[in-house]
CSV table of C-alpha atoms in Angstrom, one decimal:
chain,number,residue,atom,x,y,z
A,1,UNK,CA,68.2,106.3,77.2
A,2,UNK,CA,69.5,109.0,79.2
A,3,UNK,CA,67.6,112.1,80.0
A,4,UNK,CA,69.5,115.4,79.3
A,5,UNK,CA,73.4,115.8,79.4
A,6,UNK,CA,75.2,113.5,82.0
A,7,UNK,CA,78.7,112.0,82.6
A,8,UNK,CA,77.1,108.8,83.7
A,9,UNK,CA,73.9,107.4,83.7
A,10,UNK,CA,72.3,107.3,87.5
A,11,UNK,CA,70.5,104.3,88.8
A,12,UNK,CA,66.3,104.0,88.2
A,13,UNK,CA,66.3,104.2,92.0
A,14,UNK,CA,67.6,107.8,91.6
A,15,UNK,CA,64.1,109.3,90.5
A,16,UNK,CA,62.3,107.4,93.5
A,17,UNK,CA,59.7,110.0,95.2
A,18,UNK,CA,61.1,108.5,98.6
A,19,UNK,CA,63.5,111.1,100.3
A,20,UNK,CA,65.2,108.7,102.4
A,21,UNK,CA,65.6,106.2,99.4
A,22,UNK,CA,67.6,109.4,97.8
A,23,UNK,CA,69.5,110.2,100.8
A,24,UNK,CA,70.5,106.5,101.0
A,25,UNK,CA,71.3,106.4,97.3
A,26,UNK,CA,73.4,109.7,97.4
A,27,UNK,CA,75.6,108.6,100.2
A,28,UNK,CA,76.5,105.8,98.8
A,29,UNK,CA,77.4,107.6,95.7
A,30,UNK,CA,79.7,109.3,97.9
A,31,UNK,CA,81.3,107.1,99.5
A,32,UNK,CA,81.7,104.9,95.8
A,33,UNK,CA,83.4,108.3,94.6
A,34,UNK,CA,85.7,108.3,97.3
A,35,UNK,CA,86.7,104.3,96.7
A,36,UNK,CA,87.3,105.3,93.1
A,37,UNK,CA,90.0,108.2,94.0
A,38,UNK,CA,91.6,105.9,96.0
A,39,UNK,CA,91.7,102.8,92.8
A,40,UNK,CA,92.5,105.7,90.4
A,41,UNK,CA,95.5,106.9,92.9
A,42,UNK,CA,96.9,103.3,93.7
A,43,UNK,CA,97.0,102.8,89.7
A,44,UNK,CA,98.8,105.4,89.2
A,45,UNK,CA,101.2,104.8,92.3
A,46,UNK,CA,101.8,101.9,91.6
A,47,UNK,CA,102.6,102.6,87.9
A,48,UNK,CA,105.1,105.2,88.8
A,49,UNK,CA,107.1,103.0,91.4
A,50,UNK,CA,107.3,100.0,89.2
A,51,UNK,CA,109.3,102.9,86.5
A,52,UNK,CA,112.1,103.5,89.1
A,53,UNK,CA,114.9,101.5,87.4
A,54,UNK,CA,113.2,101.6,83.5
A,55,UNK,CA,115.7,103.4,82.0
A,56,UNK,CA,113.2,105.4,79.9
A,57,UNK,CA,111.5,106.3,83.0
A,58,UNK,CA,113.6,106.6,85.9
A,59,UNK,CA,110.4,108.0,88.4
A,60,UNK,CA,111.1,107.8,91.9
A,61,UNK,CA,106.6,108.2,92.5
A,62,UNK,CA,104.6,111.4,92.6
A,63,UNK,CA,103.8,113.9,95.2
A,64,UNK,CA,100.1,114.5,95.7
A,65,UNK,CA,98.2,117.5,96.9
A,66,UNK,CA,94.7,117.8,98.4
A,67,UNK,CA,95.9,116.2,102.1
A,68,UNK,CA,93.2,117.9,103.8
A,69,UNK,CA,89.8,120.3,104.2
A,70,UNK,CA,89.6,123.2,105.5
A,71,UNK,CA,85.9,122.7,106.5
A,72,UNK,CA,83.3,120.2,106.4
A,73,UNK,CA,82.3,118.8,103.3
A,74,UNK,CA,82.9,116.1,100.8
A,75,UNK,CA,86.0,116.3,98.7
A,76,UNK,CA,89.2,115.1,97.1
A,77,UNK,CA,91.1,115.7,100.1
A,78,UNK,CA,92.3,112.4,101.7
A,79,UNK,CA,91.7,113.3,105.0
A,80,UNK,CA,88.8,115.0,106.2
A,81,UNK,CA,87.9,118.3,108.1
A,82,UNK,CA,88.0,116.0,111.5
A,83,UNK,CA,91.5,114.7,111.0
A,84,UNK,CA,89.8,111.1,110.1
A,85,UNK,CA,91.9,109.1,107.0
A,86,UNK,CA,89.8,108.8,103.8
A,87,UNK,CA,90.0,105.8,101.5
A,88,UNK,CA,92.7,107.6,99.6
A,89,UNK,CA,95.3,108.4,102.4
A,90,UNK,CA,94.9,104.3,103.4
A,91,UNK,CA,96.2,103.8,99.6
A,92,UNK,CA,98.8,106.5,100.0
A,93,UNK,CA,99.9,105.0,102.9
A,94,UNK,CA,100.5,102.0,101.9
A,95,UNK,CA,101.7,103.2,98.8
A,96,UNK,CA,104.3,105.1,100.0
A,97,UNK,CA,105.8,102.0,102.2
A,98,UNK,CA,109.4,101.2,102.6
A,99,UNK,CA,108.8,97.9,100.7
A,100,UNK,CA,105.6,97.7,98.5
A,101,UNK,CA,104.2,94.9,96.0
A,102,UNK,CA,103.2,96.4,92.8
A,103,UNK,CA,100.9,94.3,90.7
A,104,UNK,CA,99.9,95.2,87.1
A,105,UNK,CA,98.5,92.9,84.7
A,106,UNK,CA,99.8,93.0,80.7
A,107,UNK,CA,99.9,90.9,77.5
A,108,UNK,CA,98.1,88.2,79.5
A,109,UNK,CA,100.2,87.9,82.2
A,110,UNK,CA,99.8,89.3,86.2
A,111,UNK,CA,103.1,90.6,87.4
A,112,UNK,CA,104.0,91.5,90.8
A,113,UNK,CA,106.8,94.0,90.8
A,114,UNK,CA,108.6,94.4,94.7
A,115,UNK,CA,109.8,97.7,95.3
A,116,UNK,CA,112.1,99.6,97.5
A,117,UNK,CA,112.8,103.0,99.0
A,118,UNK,CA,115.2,101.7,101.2
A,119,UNK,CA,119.2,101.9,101.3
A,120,UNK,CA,119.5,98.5,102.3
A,121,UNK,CA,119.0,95.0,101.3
A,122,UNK,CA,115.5,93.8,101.9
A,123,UNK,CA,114.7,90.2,102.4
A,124,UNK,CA,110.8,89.7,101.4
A,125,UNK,CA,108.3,86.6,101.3
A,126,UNK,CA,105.7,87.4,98.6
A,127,UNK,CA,102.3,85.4,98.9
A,128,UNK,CA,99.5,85.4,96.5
A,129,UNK,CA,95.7,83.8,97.3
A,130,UNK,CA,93.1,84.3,95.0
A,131,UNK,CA,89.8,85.4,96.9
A,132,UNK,CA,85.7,85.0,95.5
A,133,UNK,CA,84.5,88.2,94.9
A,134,UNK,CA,81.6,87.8,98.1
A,135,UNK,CA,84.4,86.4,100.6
A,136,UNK,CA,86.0,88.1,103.8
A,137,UNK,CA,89.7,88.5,102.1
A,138,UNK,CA,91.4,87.6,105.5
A,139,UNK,CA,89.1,84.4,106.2
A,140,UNK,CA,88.9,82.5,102.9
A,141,UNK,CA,90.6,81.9,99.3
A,142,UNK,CA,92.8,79.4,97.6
A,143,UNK,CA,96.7,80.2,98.1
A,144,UNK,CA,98.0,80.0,94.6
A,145,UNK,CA,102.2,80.8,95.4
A,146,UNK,CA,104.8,82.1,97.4
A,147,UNK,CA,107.8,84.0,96.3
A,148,UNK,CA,111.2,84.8,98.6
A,149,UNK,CA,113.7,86.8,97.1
A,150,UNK,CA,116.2,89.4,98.4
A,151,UNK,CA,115.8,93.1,96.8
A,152,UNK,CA,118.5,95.1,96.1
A,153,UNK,CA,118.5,98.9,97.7
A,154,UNK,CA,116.3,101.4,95.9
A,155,UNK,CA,114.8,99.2,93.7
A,156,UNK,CA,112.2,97.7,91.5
A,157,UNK,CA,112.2,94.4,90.1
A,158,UNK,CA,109.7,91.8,88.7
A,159,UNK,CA,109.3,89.4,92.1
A,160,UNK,CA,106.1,87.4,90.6
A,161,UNK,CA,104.4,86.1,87.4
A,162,UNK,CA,102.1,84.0,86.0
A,163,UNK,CA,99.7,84.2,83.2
A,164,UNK,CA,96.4,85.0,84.0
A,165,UNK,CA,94.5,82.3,82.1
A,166,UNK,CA,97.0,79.5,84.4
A,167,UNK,CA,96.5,81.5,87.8
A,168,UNK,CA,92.2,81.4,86.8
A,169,UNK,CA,92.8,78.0,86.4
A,170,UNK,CA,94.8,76.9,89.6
A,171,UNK,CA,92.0,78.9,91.5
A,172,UNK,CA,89.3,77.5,89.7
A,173,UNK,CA,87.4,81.0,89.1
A,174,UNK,CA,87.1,84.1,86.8
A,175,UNK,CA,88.0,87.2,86.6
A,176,UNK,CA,84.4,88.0,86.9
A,177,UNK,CA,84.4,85.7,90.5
A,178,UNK,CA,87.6,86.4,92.3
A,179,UNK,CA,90.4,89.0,93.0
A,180,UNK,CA,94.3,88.3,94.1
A,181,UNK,CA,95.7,89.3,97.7
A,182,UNK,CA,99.1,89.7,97.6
């Protein structure tokens, strides 16, 4: 049980006498809080580009703030005091590409929305691979599909599905194991 008020229970190793144990522990707390922004910003990214042609959305994104710090510290800014990227402004960036792939899971089913902030036409090759959880993304996993379609200016459309118990399946893992690269 958890001693006194907290948001979240802290690891055992947390109340280790060993000062460099702590220090170790509370940097990579850090850096894990930092990851997270990034996962809770891409969500909601992502979410908001997909709603560009819902008619009971119509959302072109979302501005965000906190770009940088003014000194030294950790923060929620996505770029540091230094001028150096966070995790964040990597997700913004590629958030806030010309043409992005959106994915989103519901009702049992993985969709990859395609999405465009272009004027023009864009021609796009879509590839999933599904990757074991403990694997180098870029060296290993099992190519599951590919998907080519042309999308129209400005716009968001469904470019991939399958149903999440058929895609476990045709990679021959869990949720729990793998992940998807798009």
């Amino acid at each position: 049980p958890p001693r006194g008020p907290r948001h979240f229970r802290l690891p055992p190793a947390w109340t280790s006498a060993s000062a460099p144990t702590r220090t170790a522990l509370y940097r990579q707390w850090i850096y894990l809080t930092q990851v997270q922004q990034a996962l809770c910003y891409e969500t909601a990214l992502g979410k908001w580009k997909r709603g560009r042609t819902d008619p009971e959305a119509l959302t072109m994104g979302v501005l965000y703030w906190q770009l940088n710090d003014i000194w030294p510290g950790y923060s929620w800014s996505s770029v540091n005091y230094g001028g150096a990227w966070k995790p964040l402004h990597h997700v913004v960036a590629r958030a806030f590409a010309p043409v992005t792939a959106l994915p989103e899971q519901r009702d049992g089913w993985l969709l990859v929305h395609a999405s465009s902030t272009v004027n023009v036409r864009a021609a796009i090759s879509l590839s999933i691979r599904m990757v074991p959880l403990w694997a180098v993304p870029e060296r290993c996993g099992s190519h599951i599909d590919t998907a080519a379609l042309t999308l129209e200016p400005l716009a968001s459309q469904v470019a991939w599905q399958m149903r999440v118990t058929d895609l476990m399946q045709r990679a021959g893992c869990s949720p729990q194991q793998c992940f998807a690269v798009l």
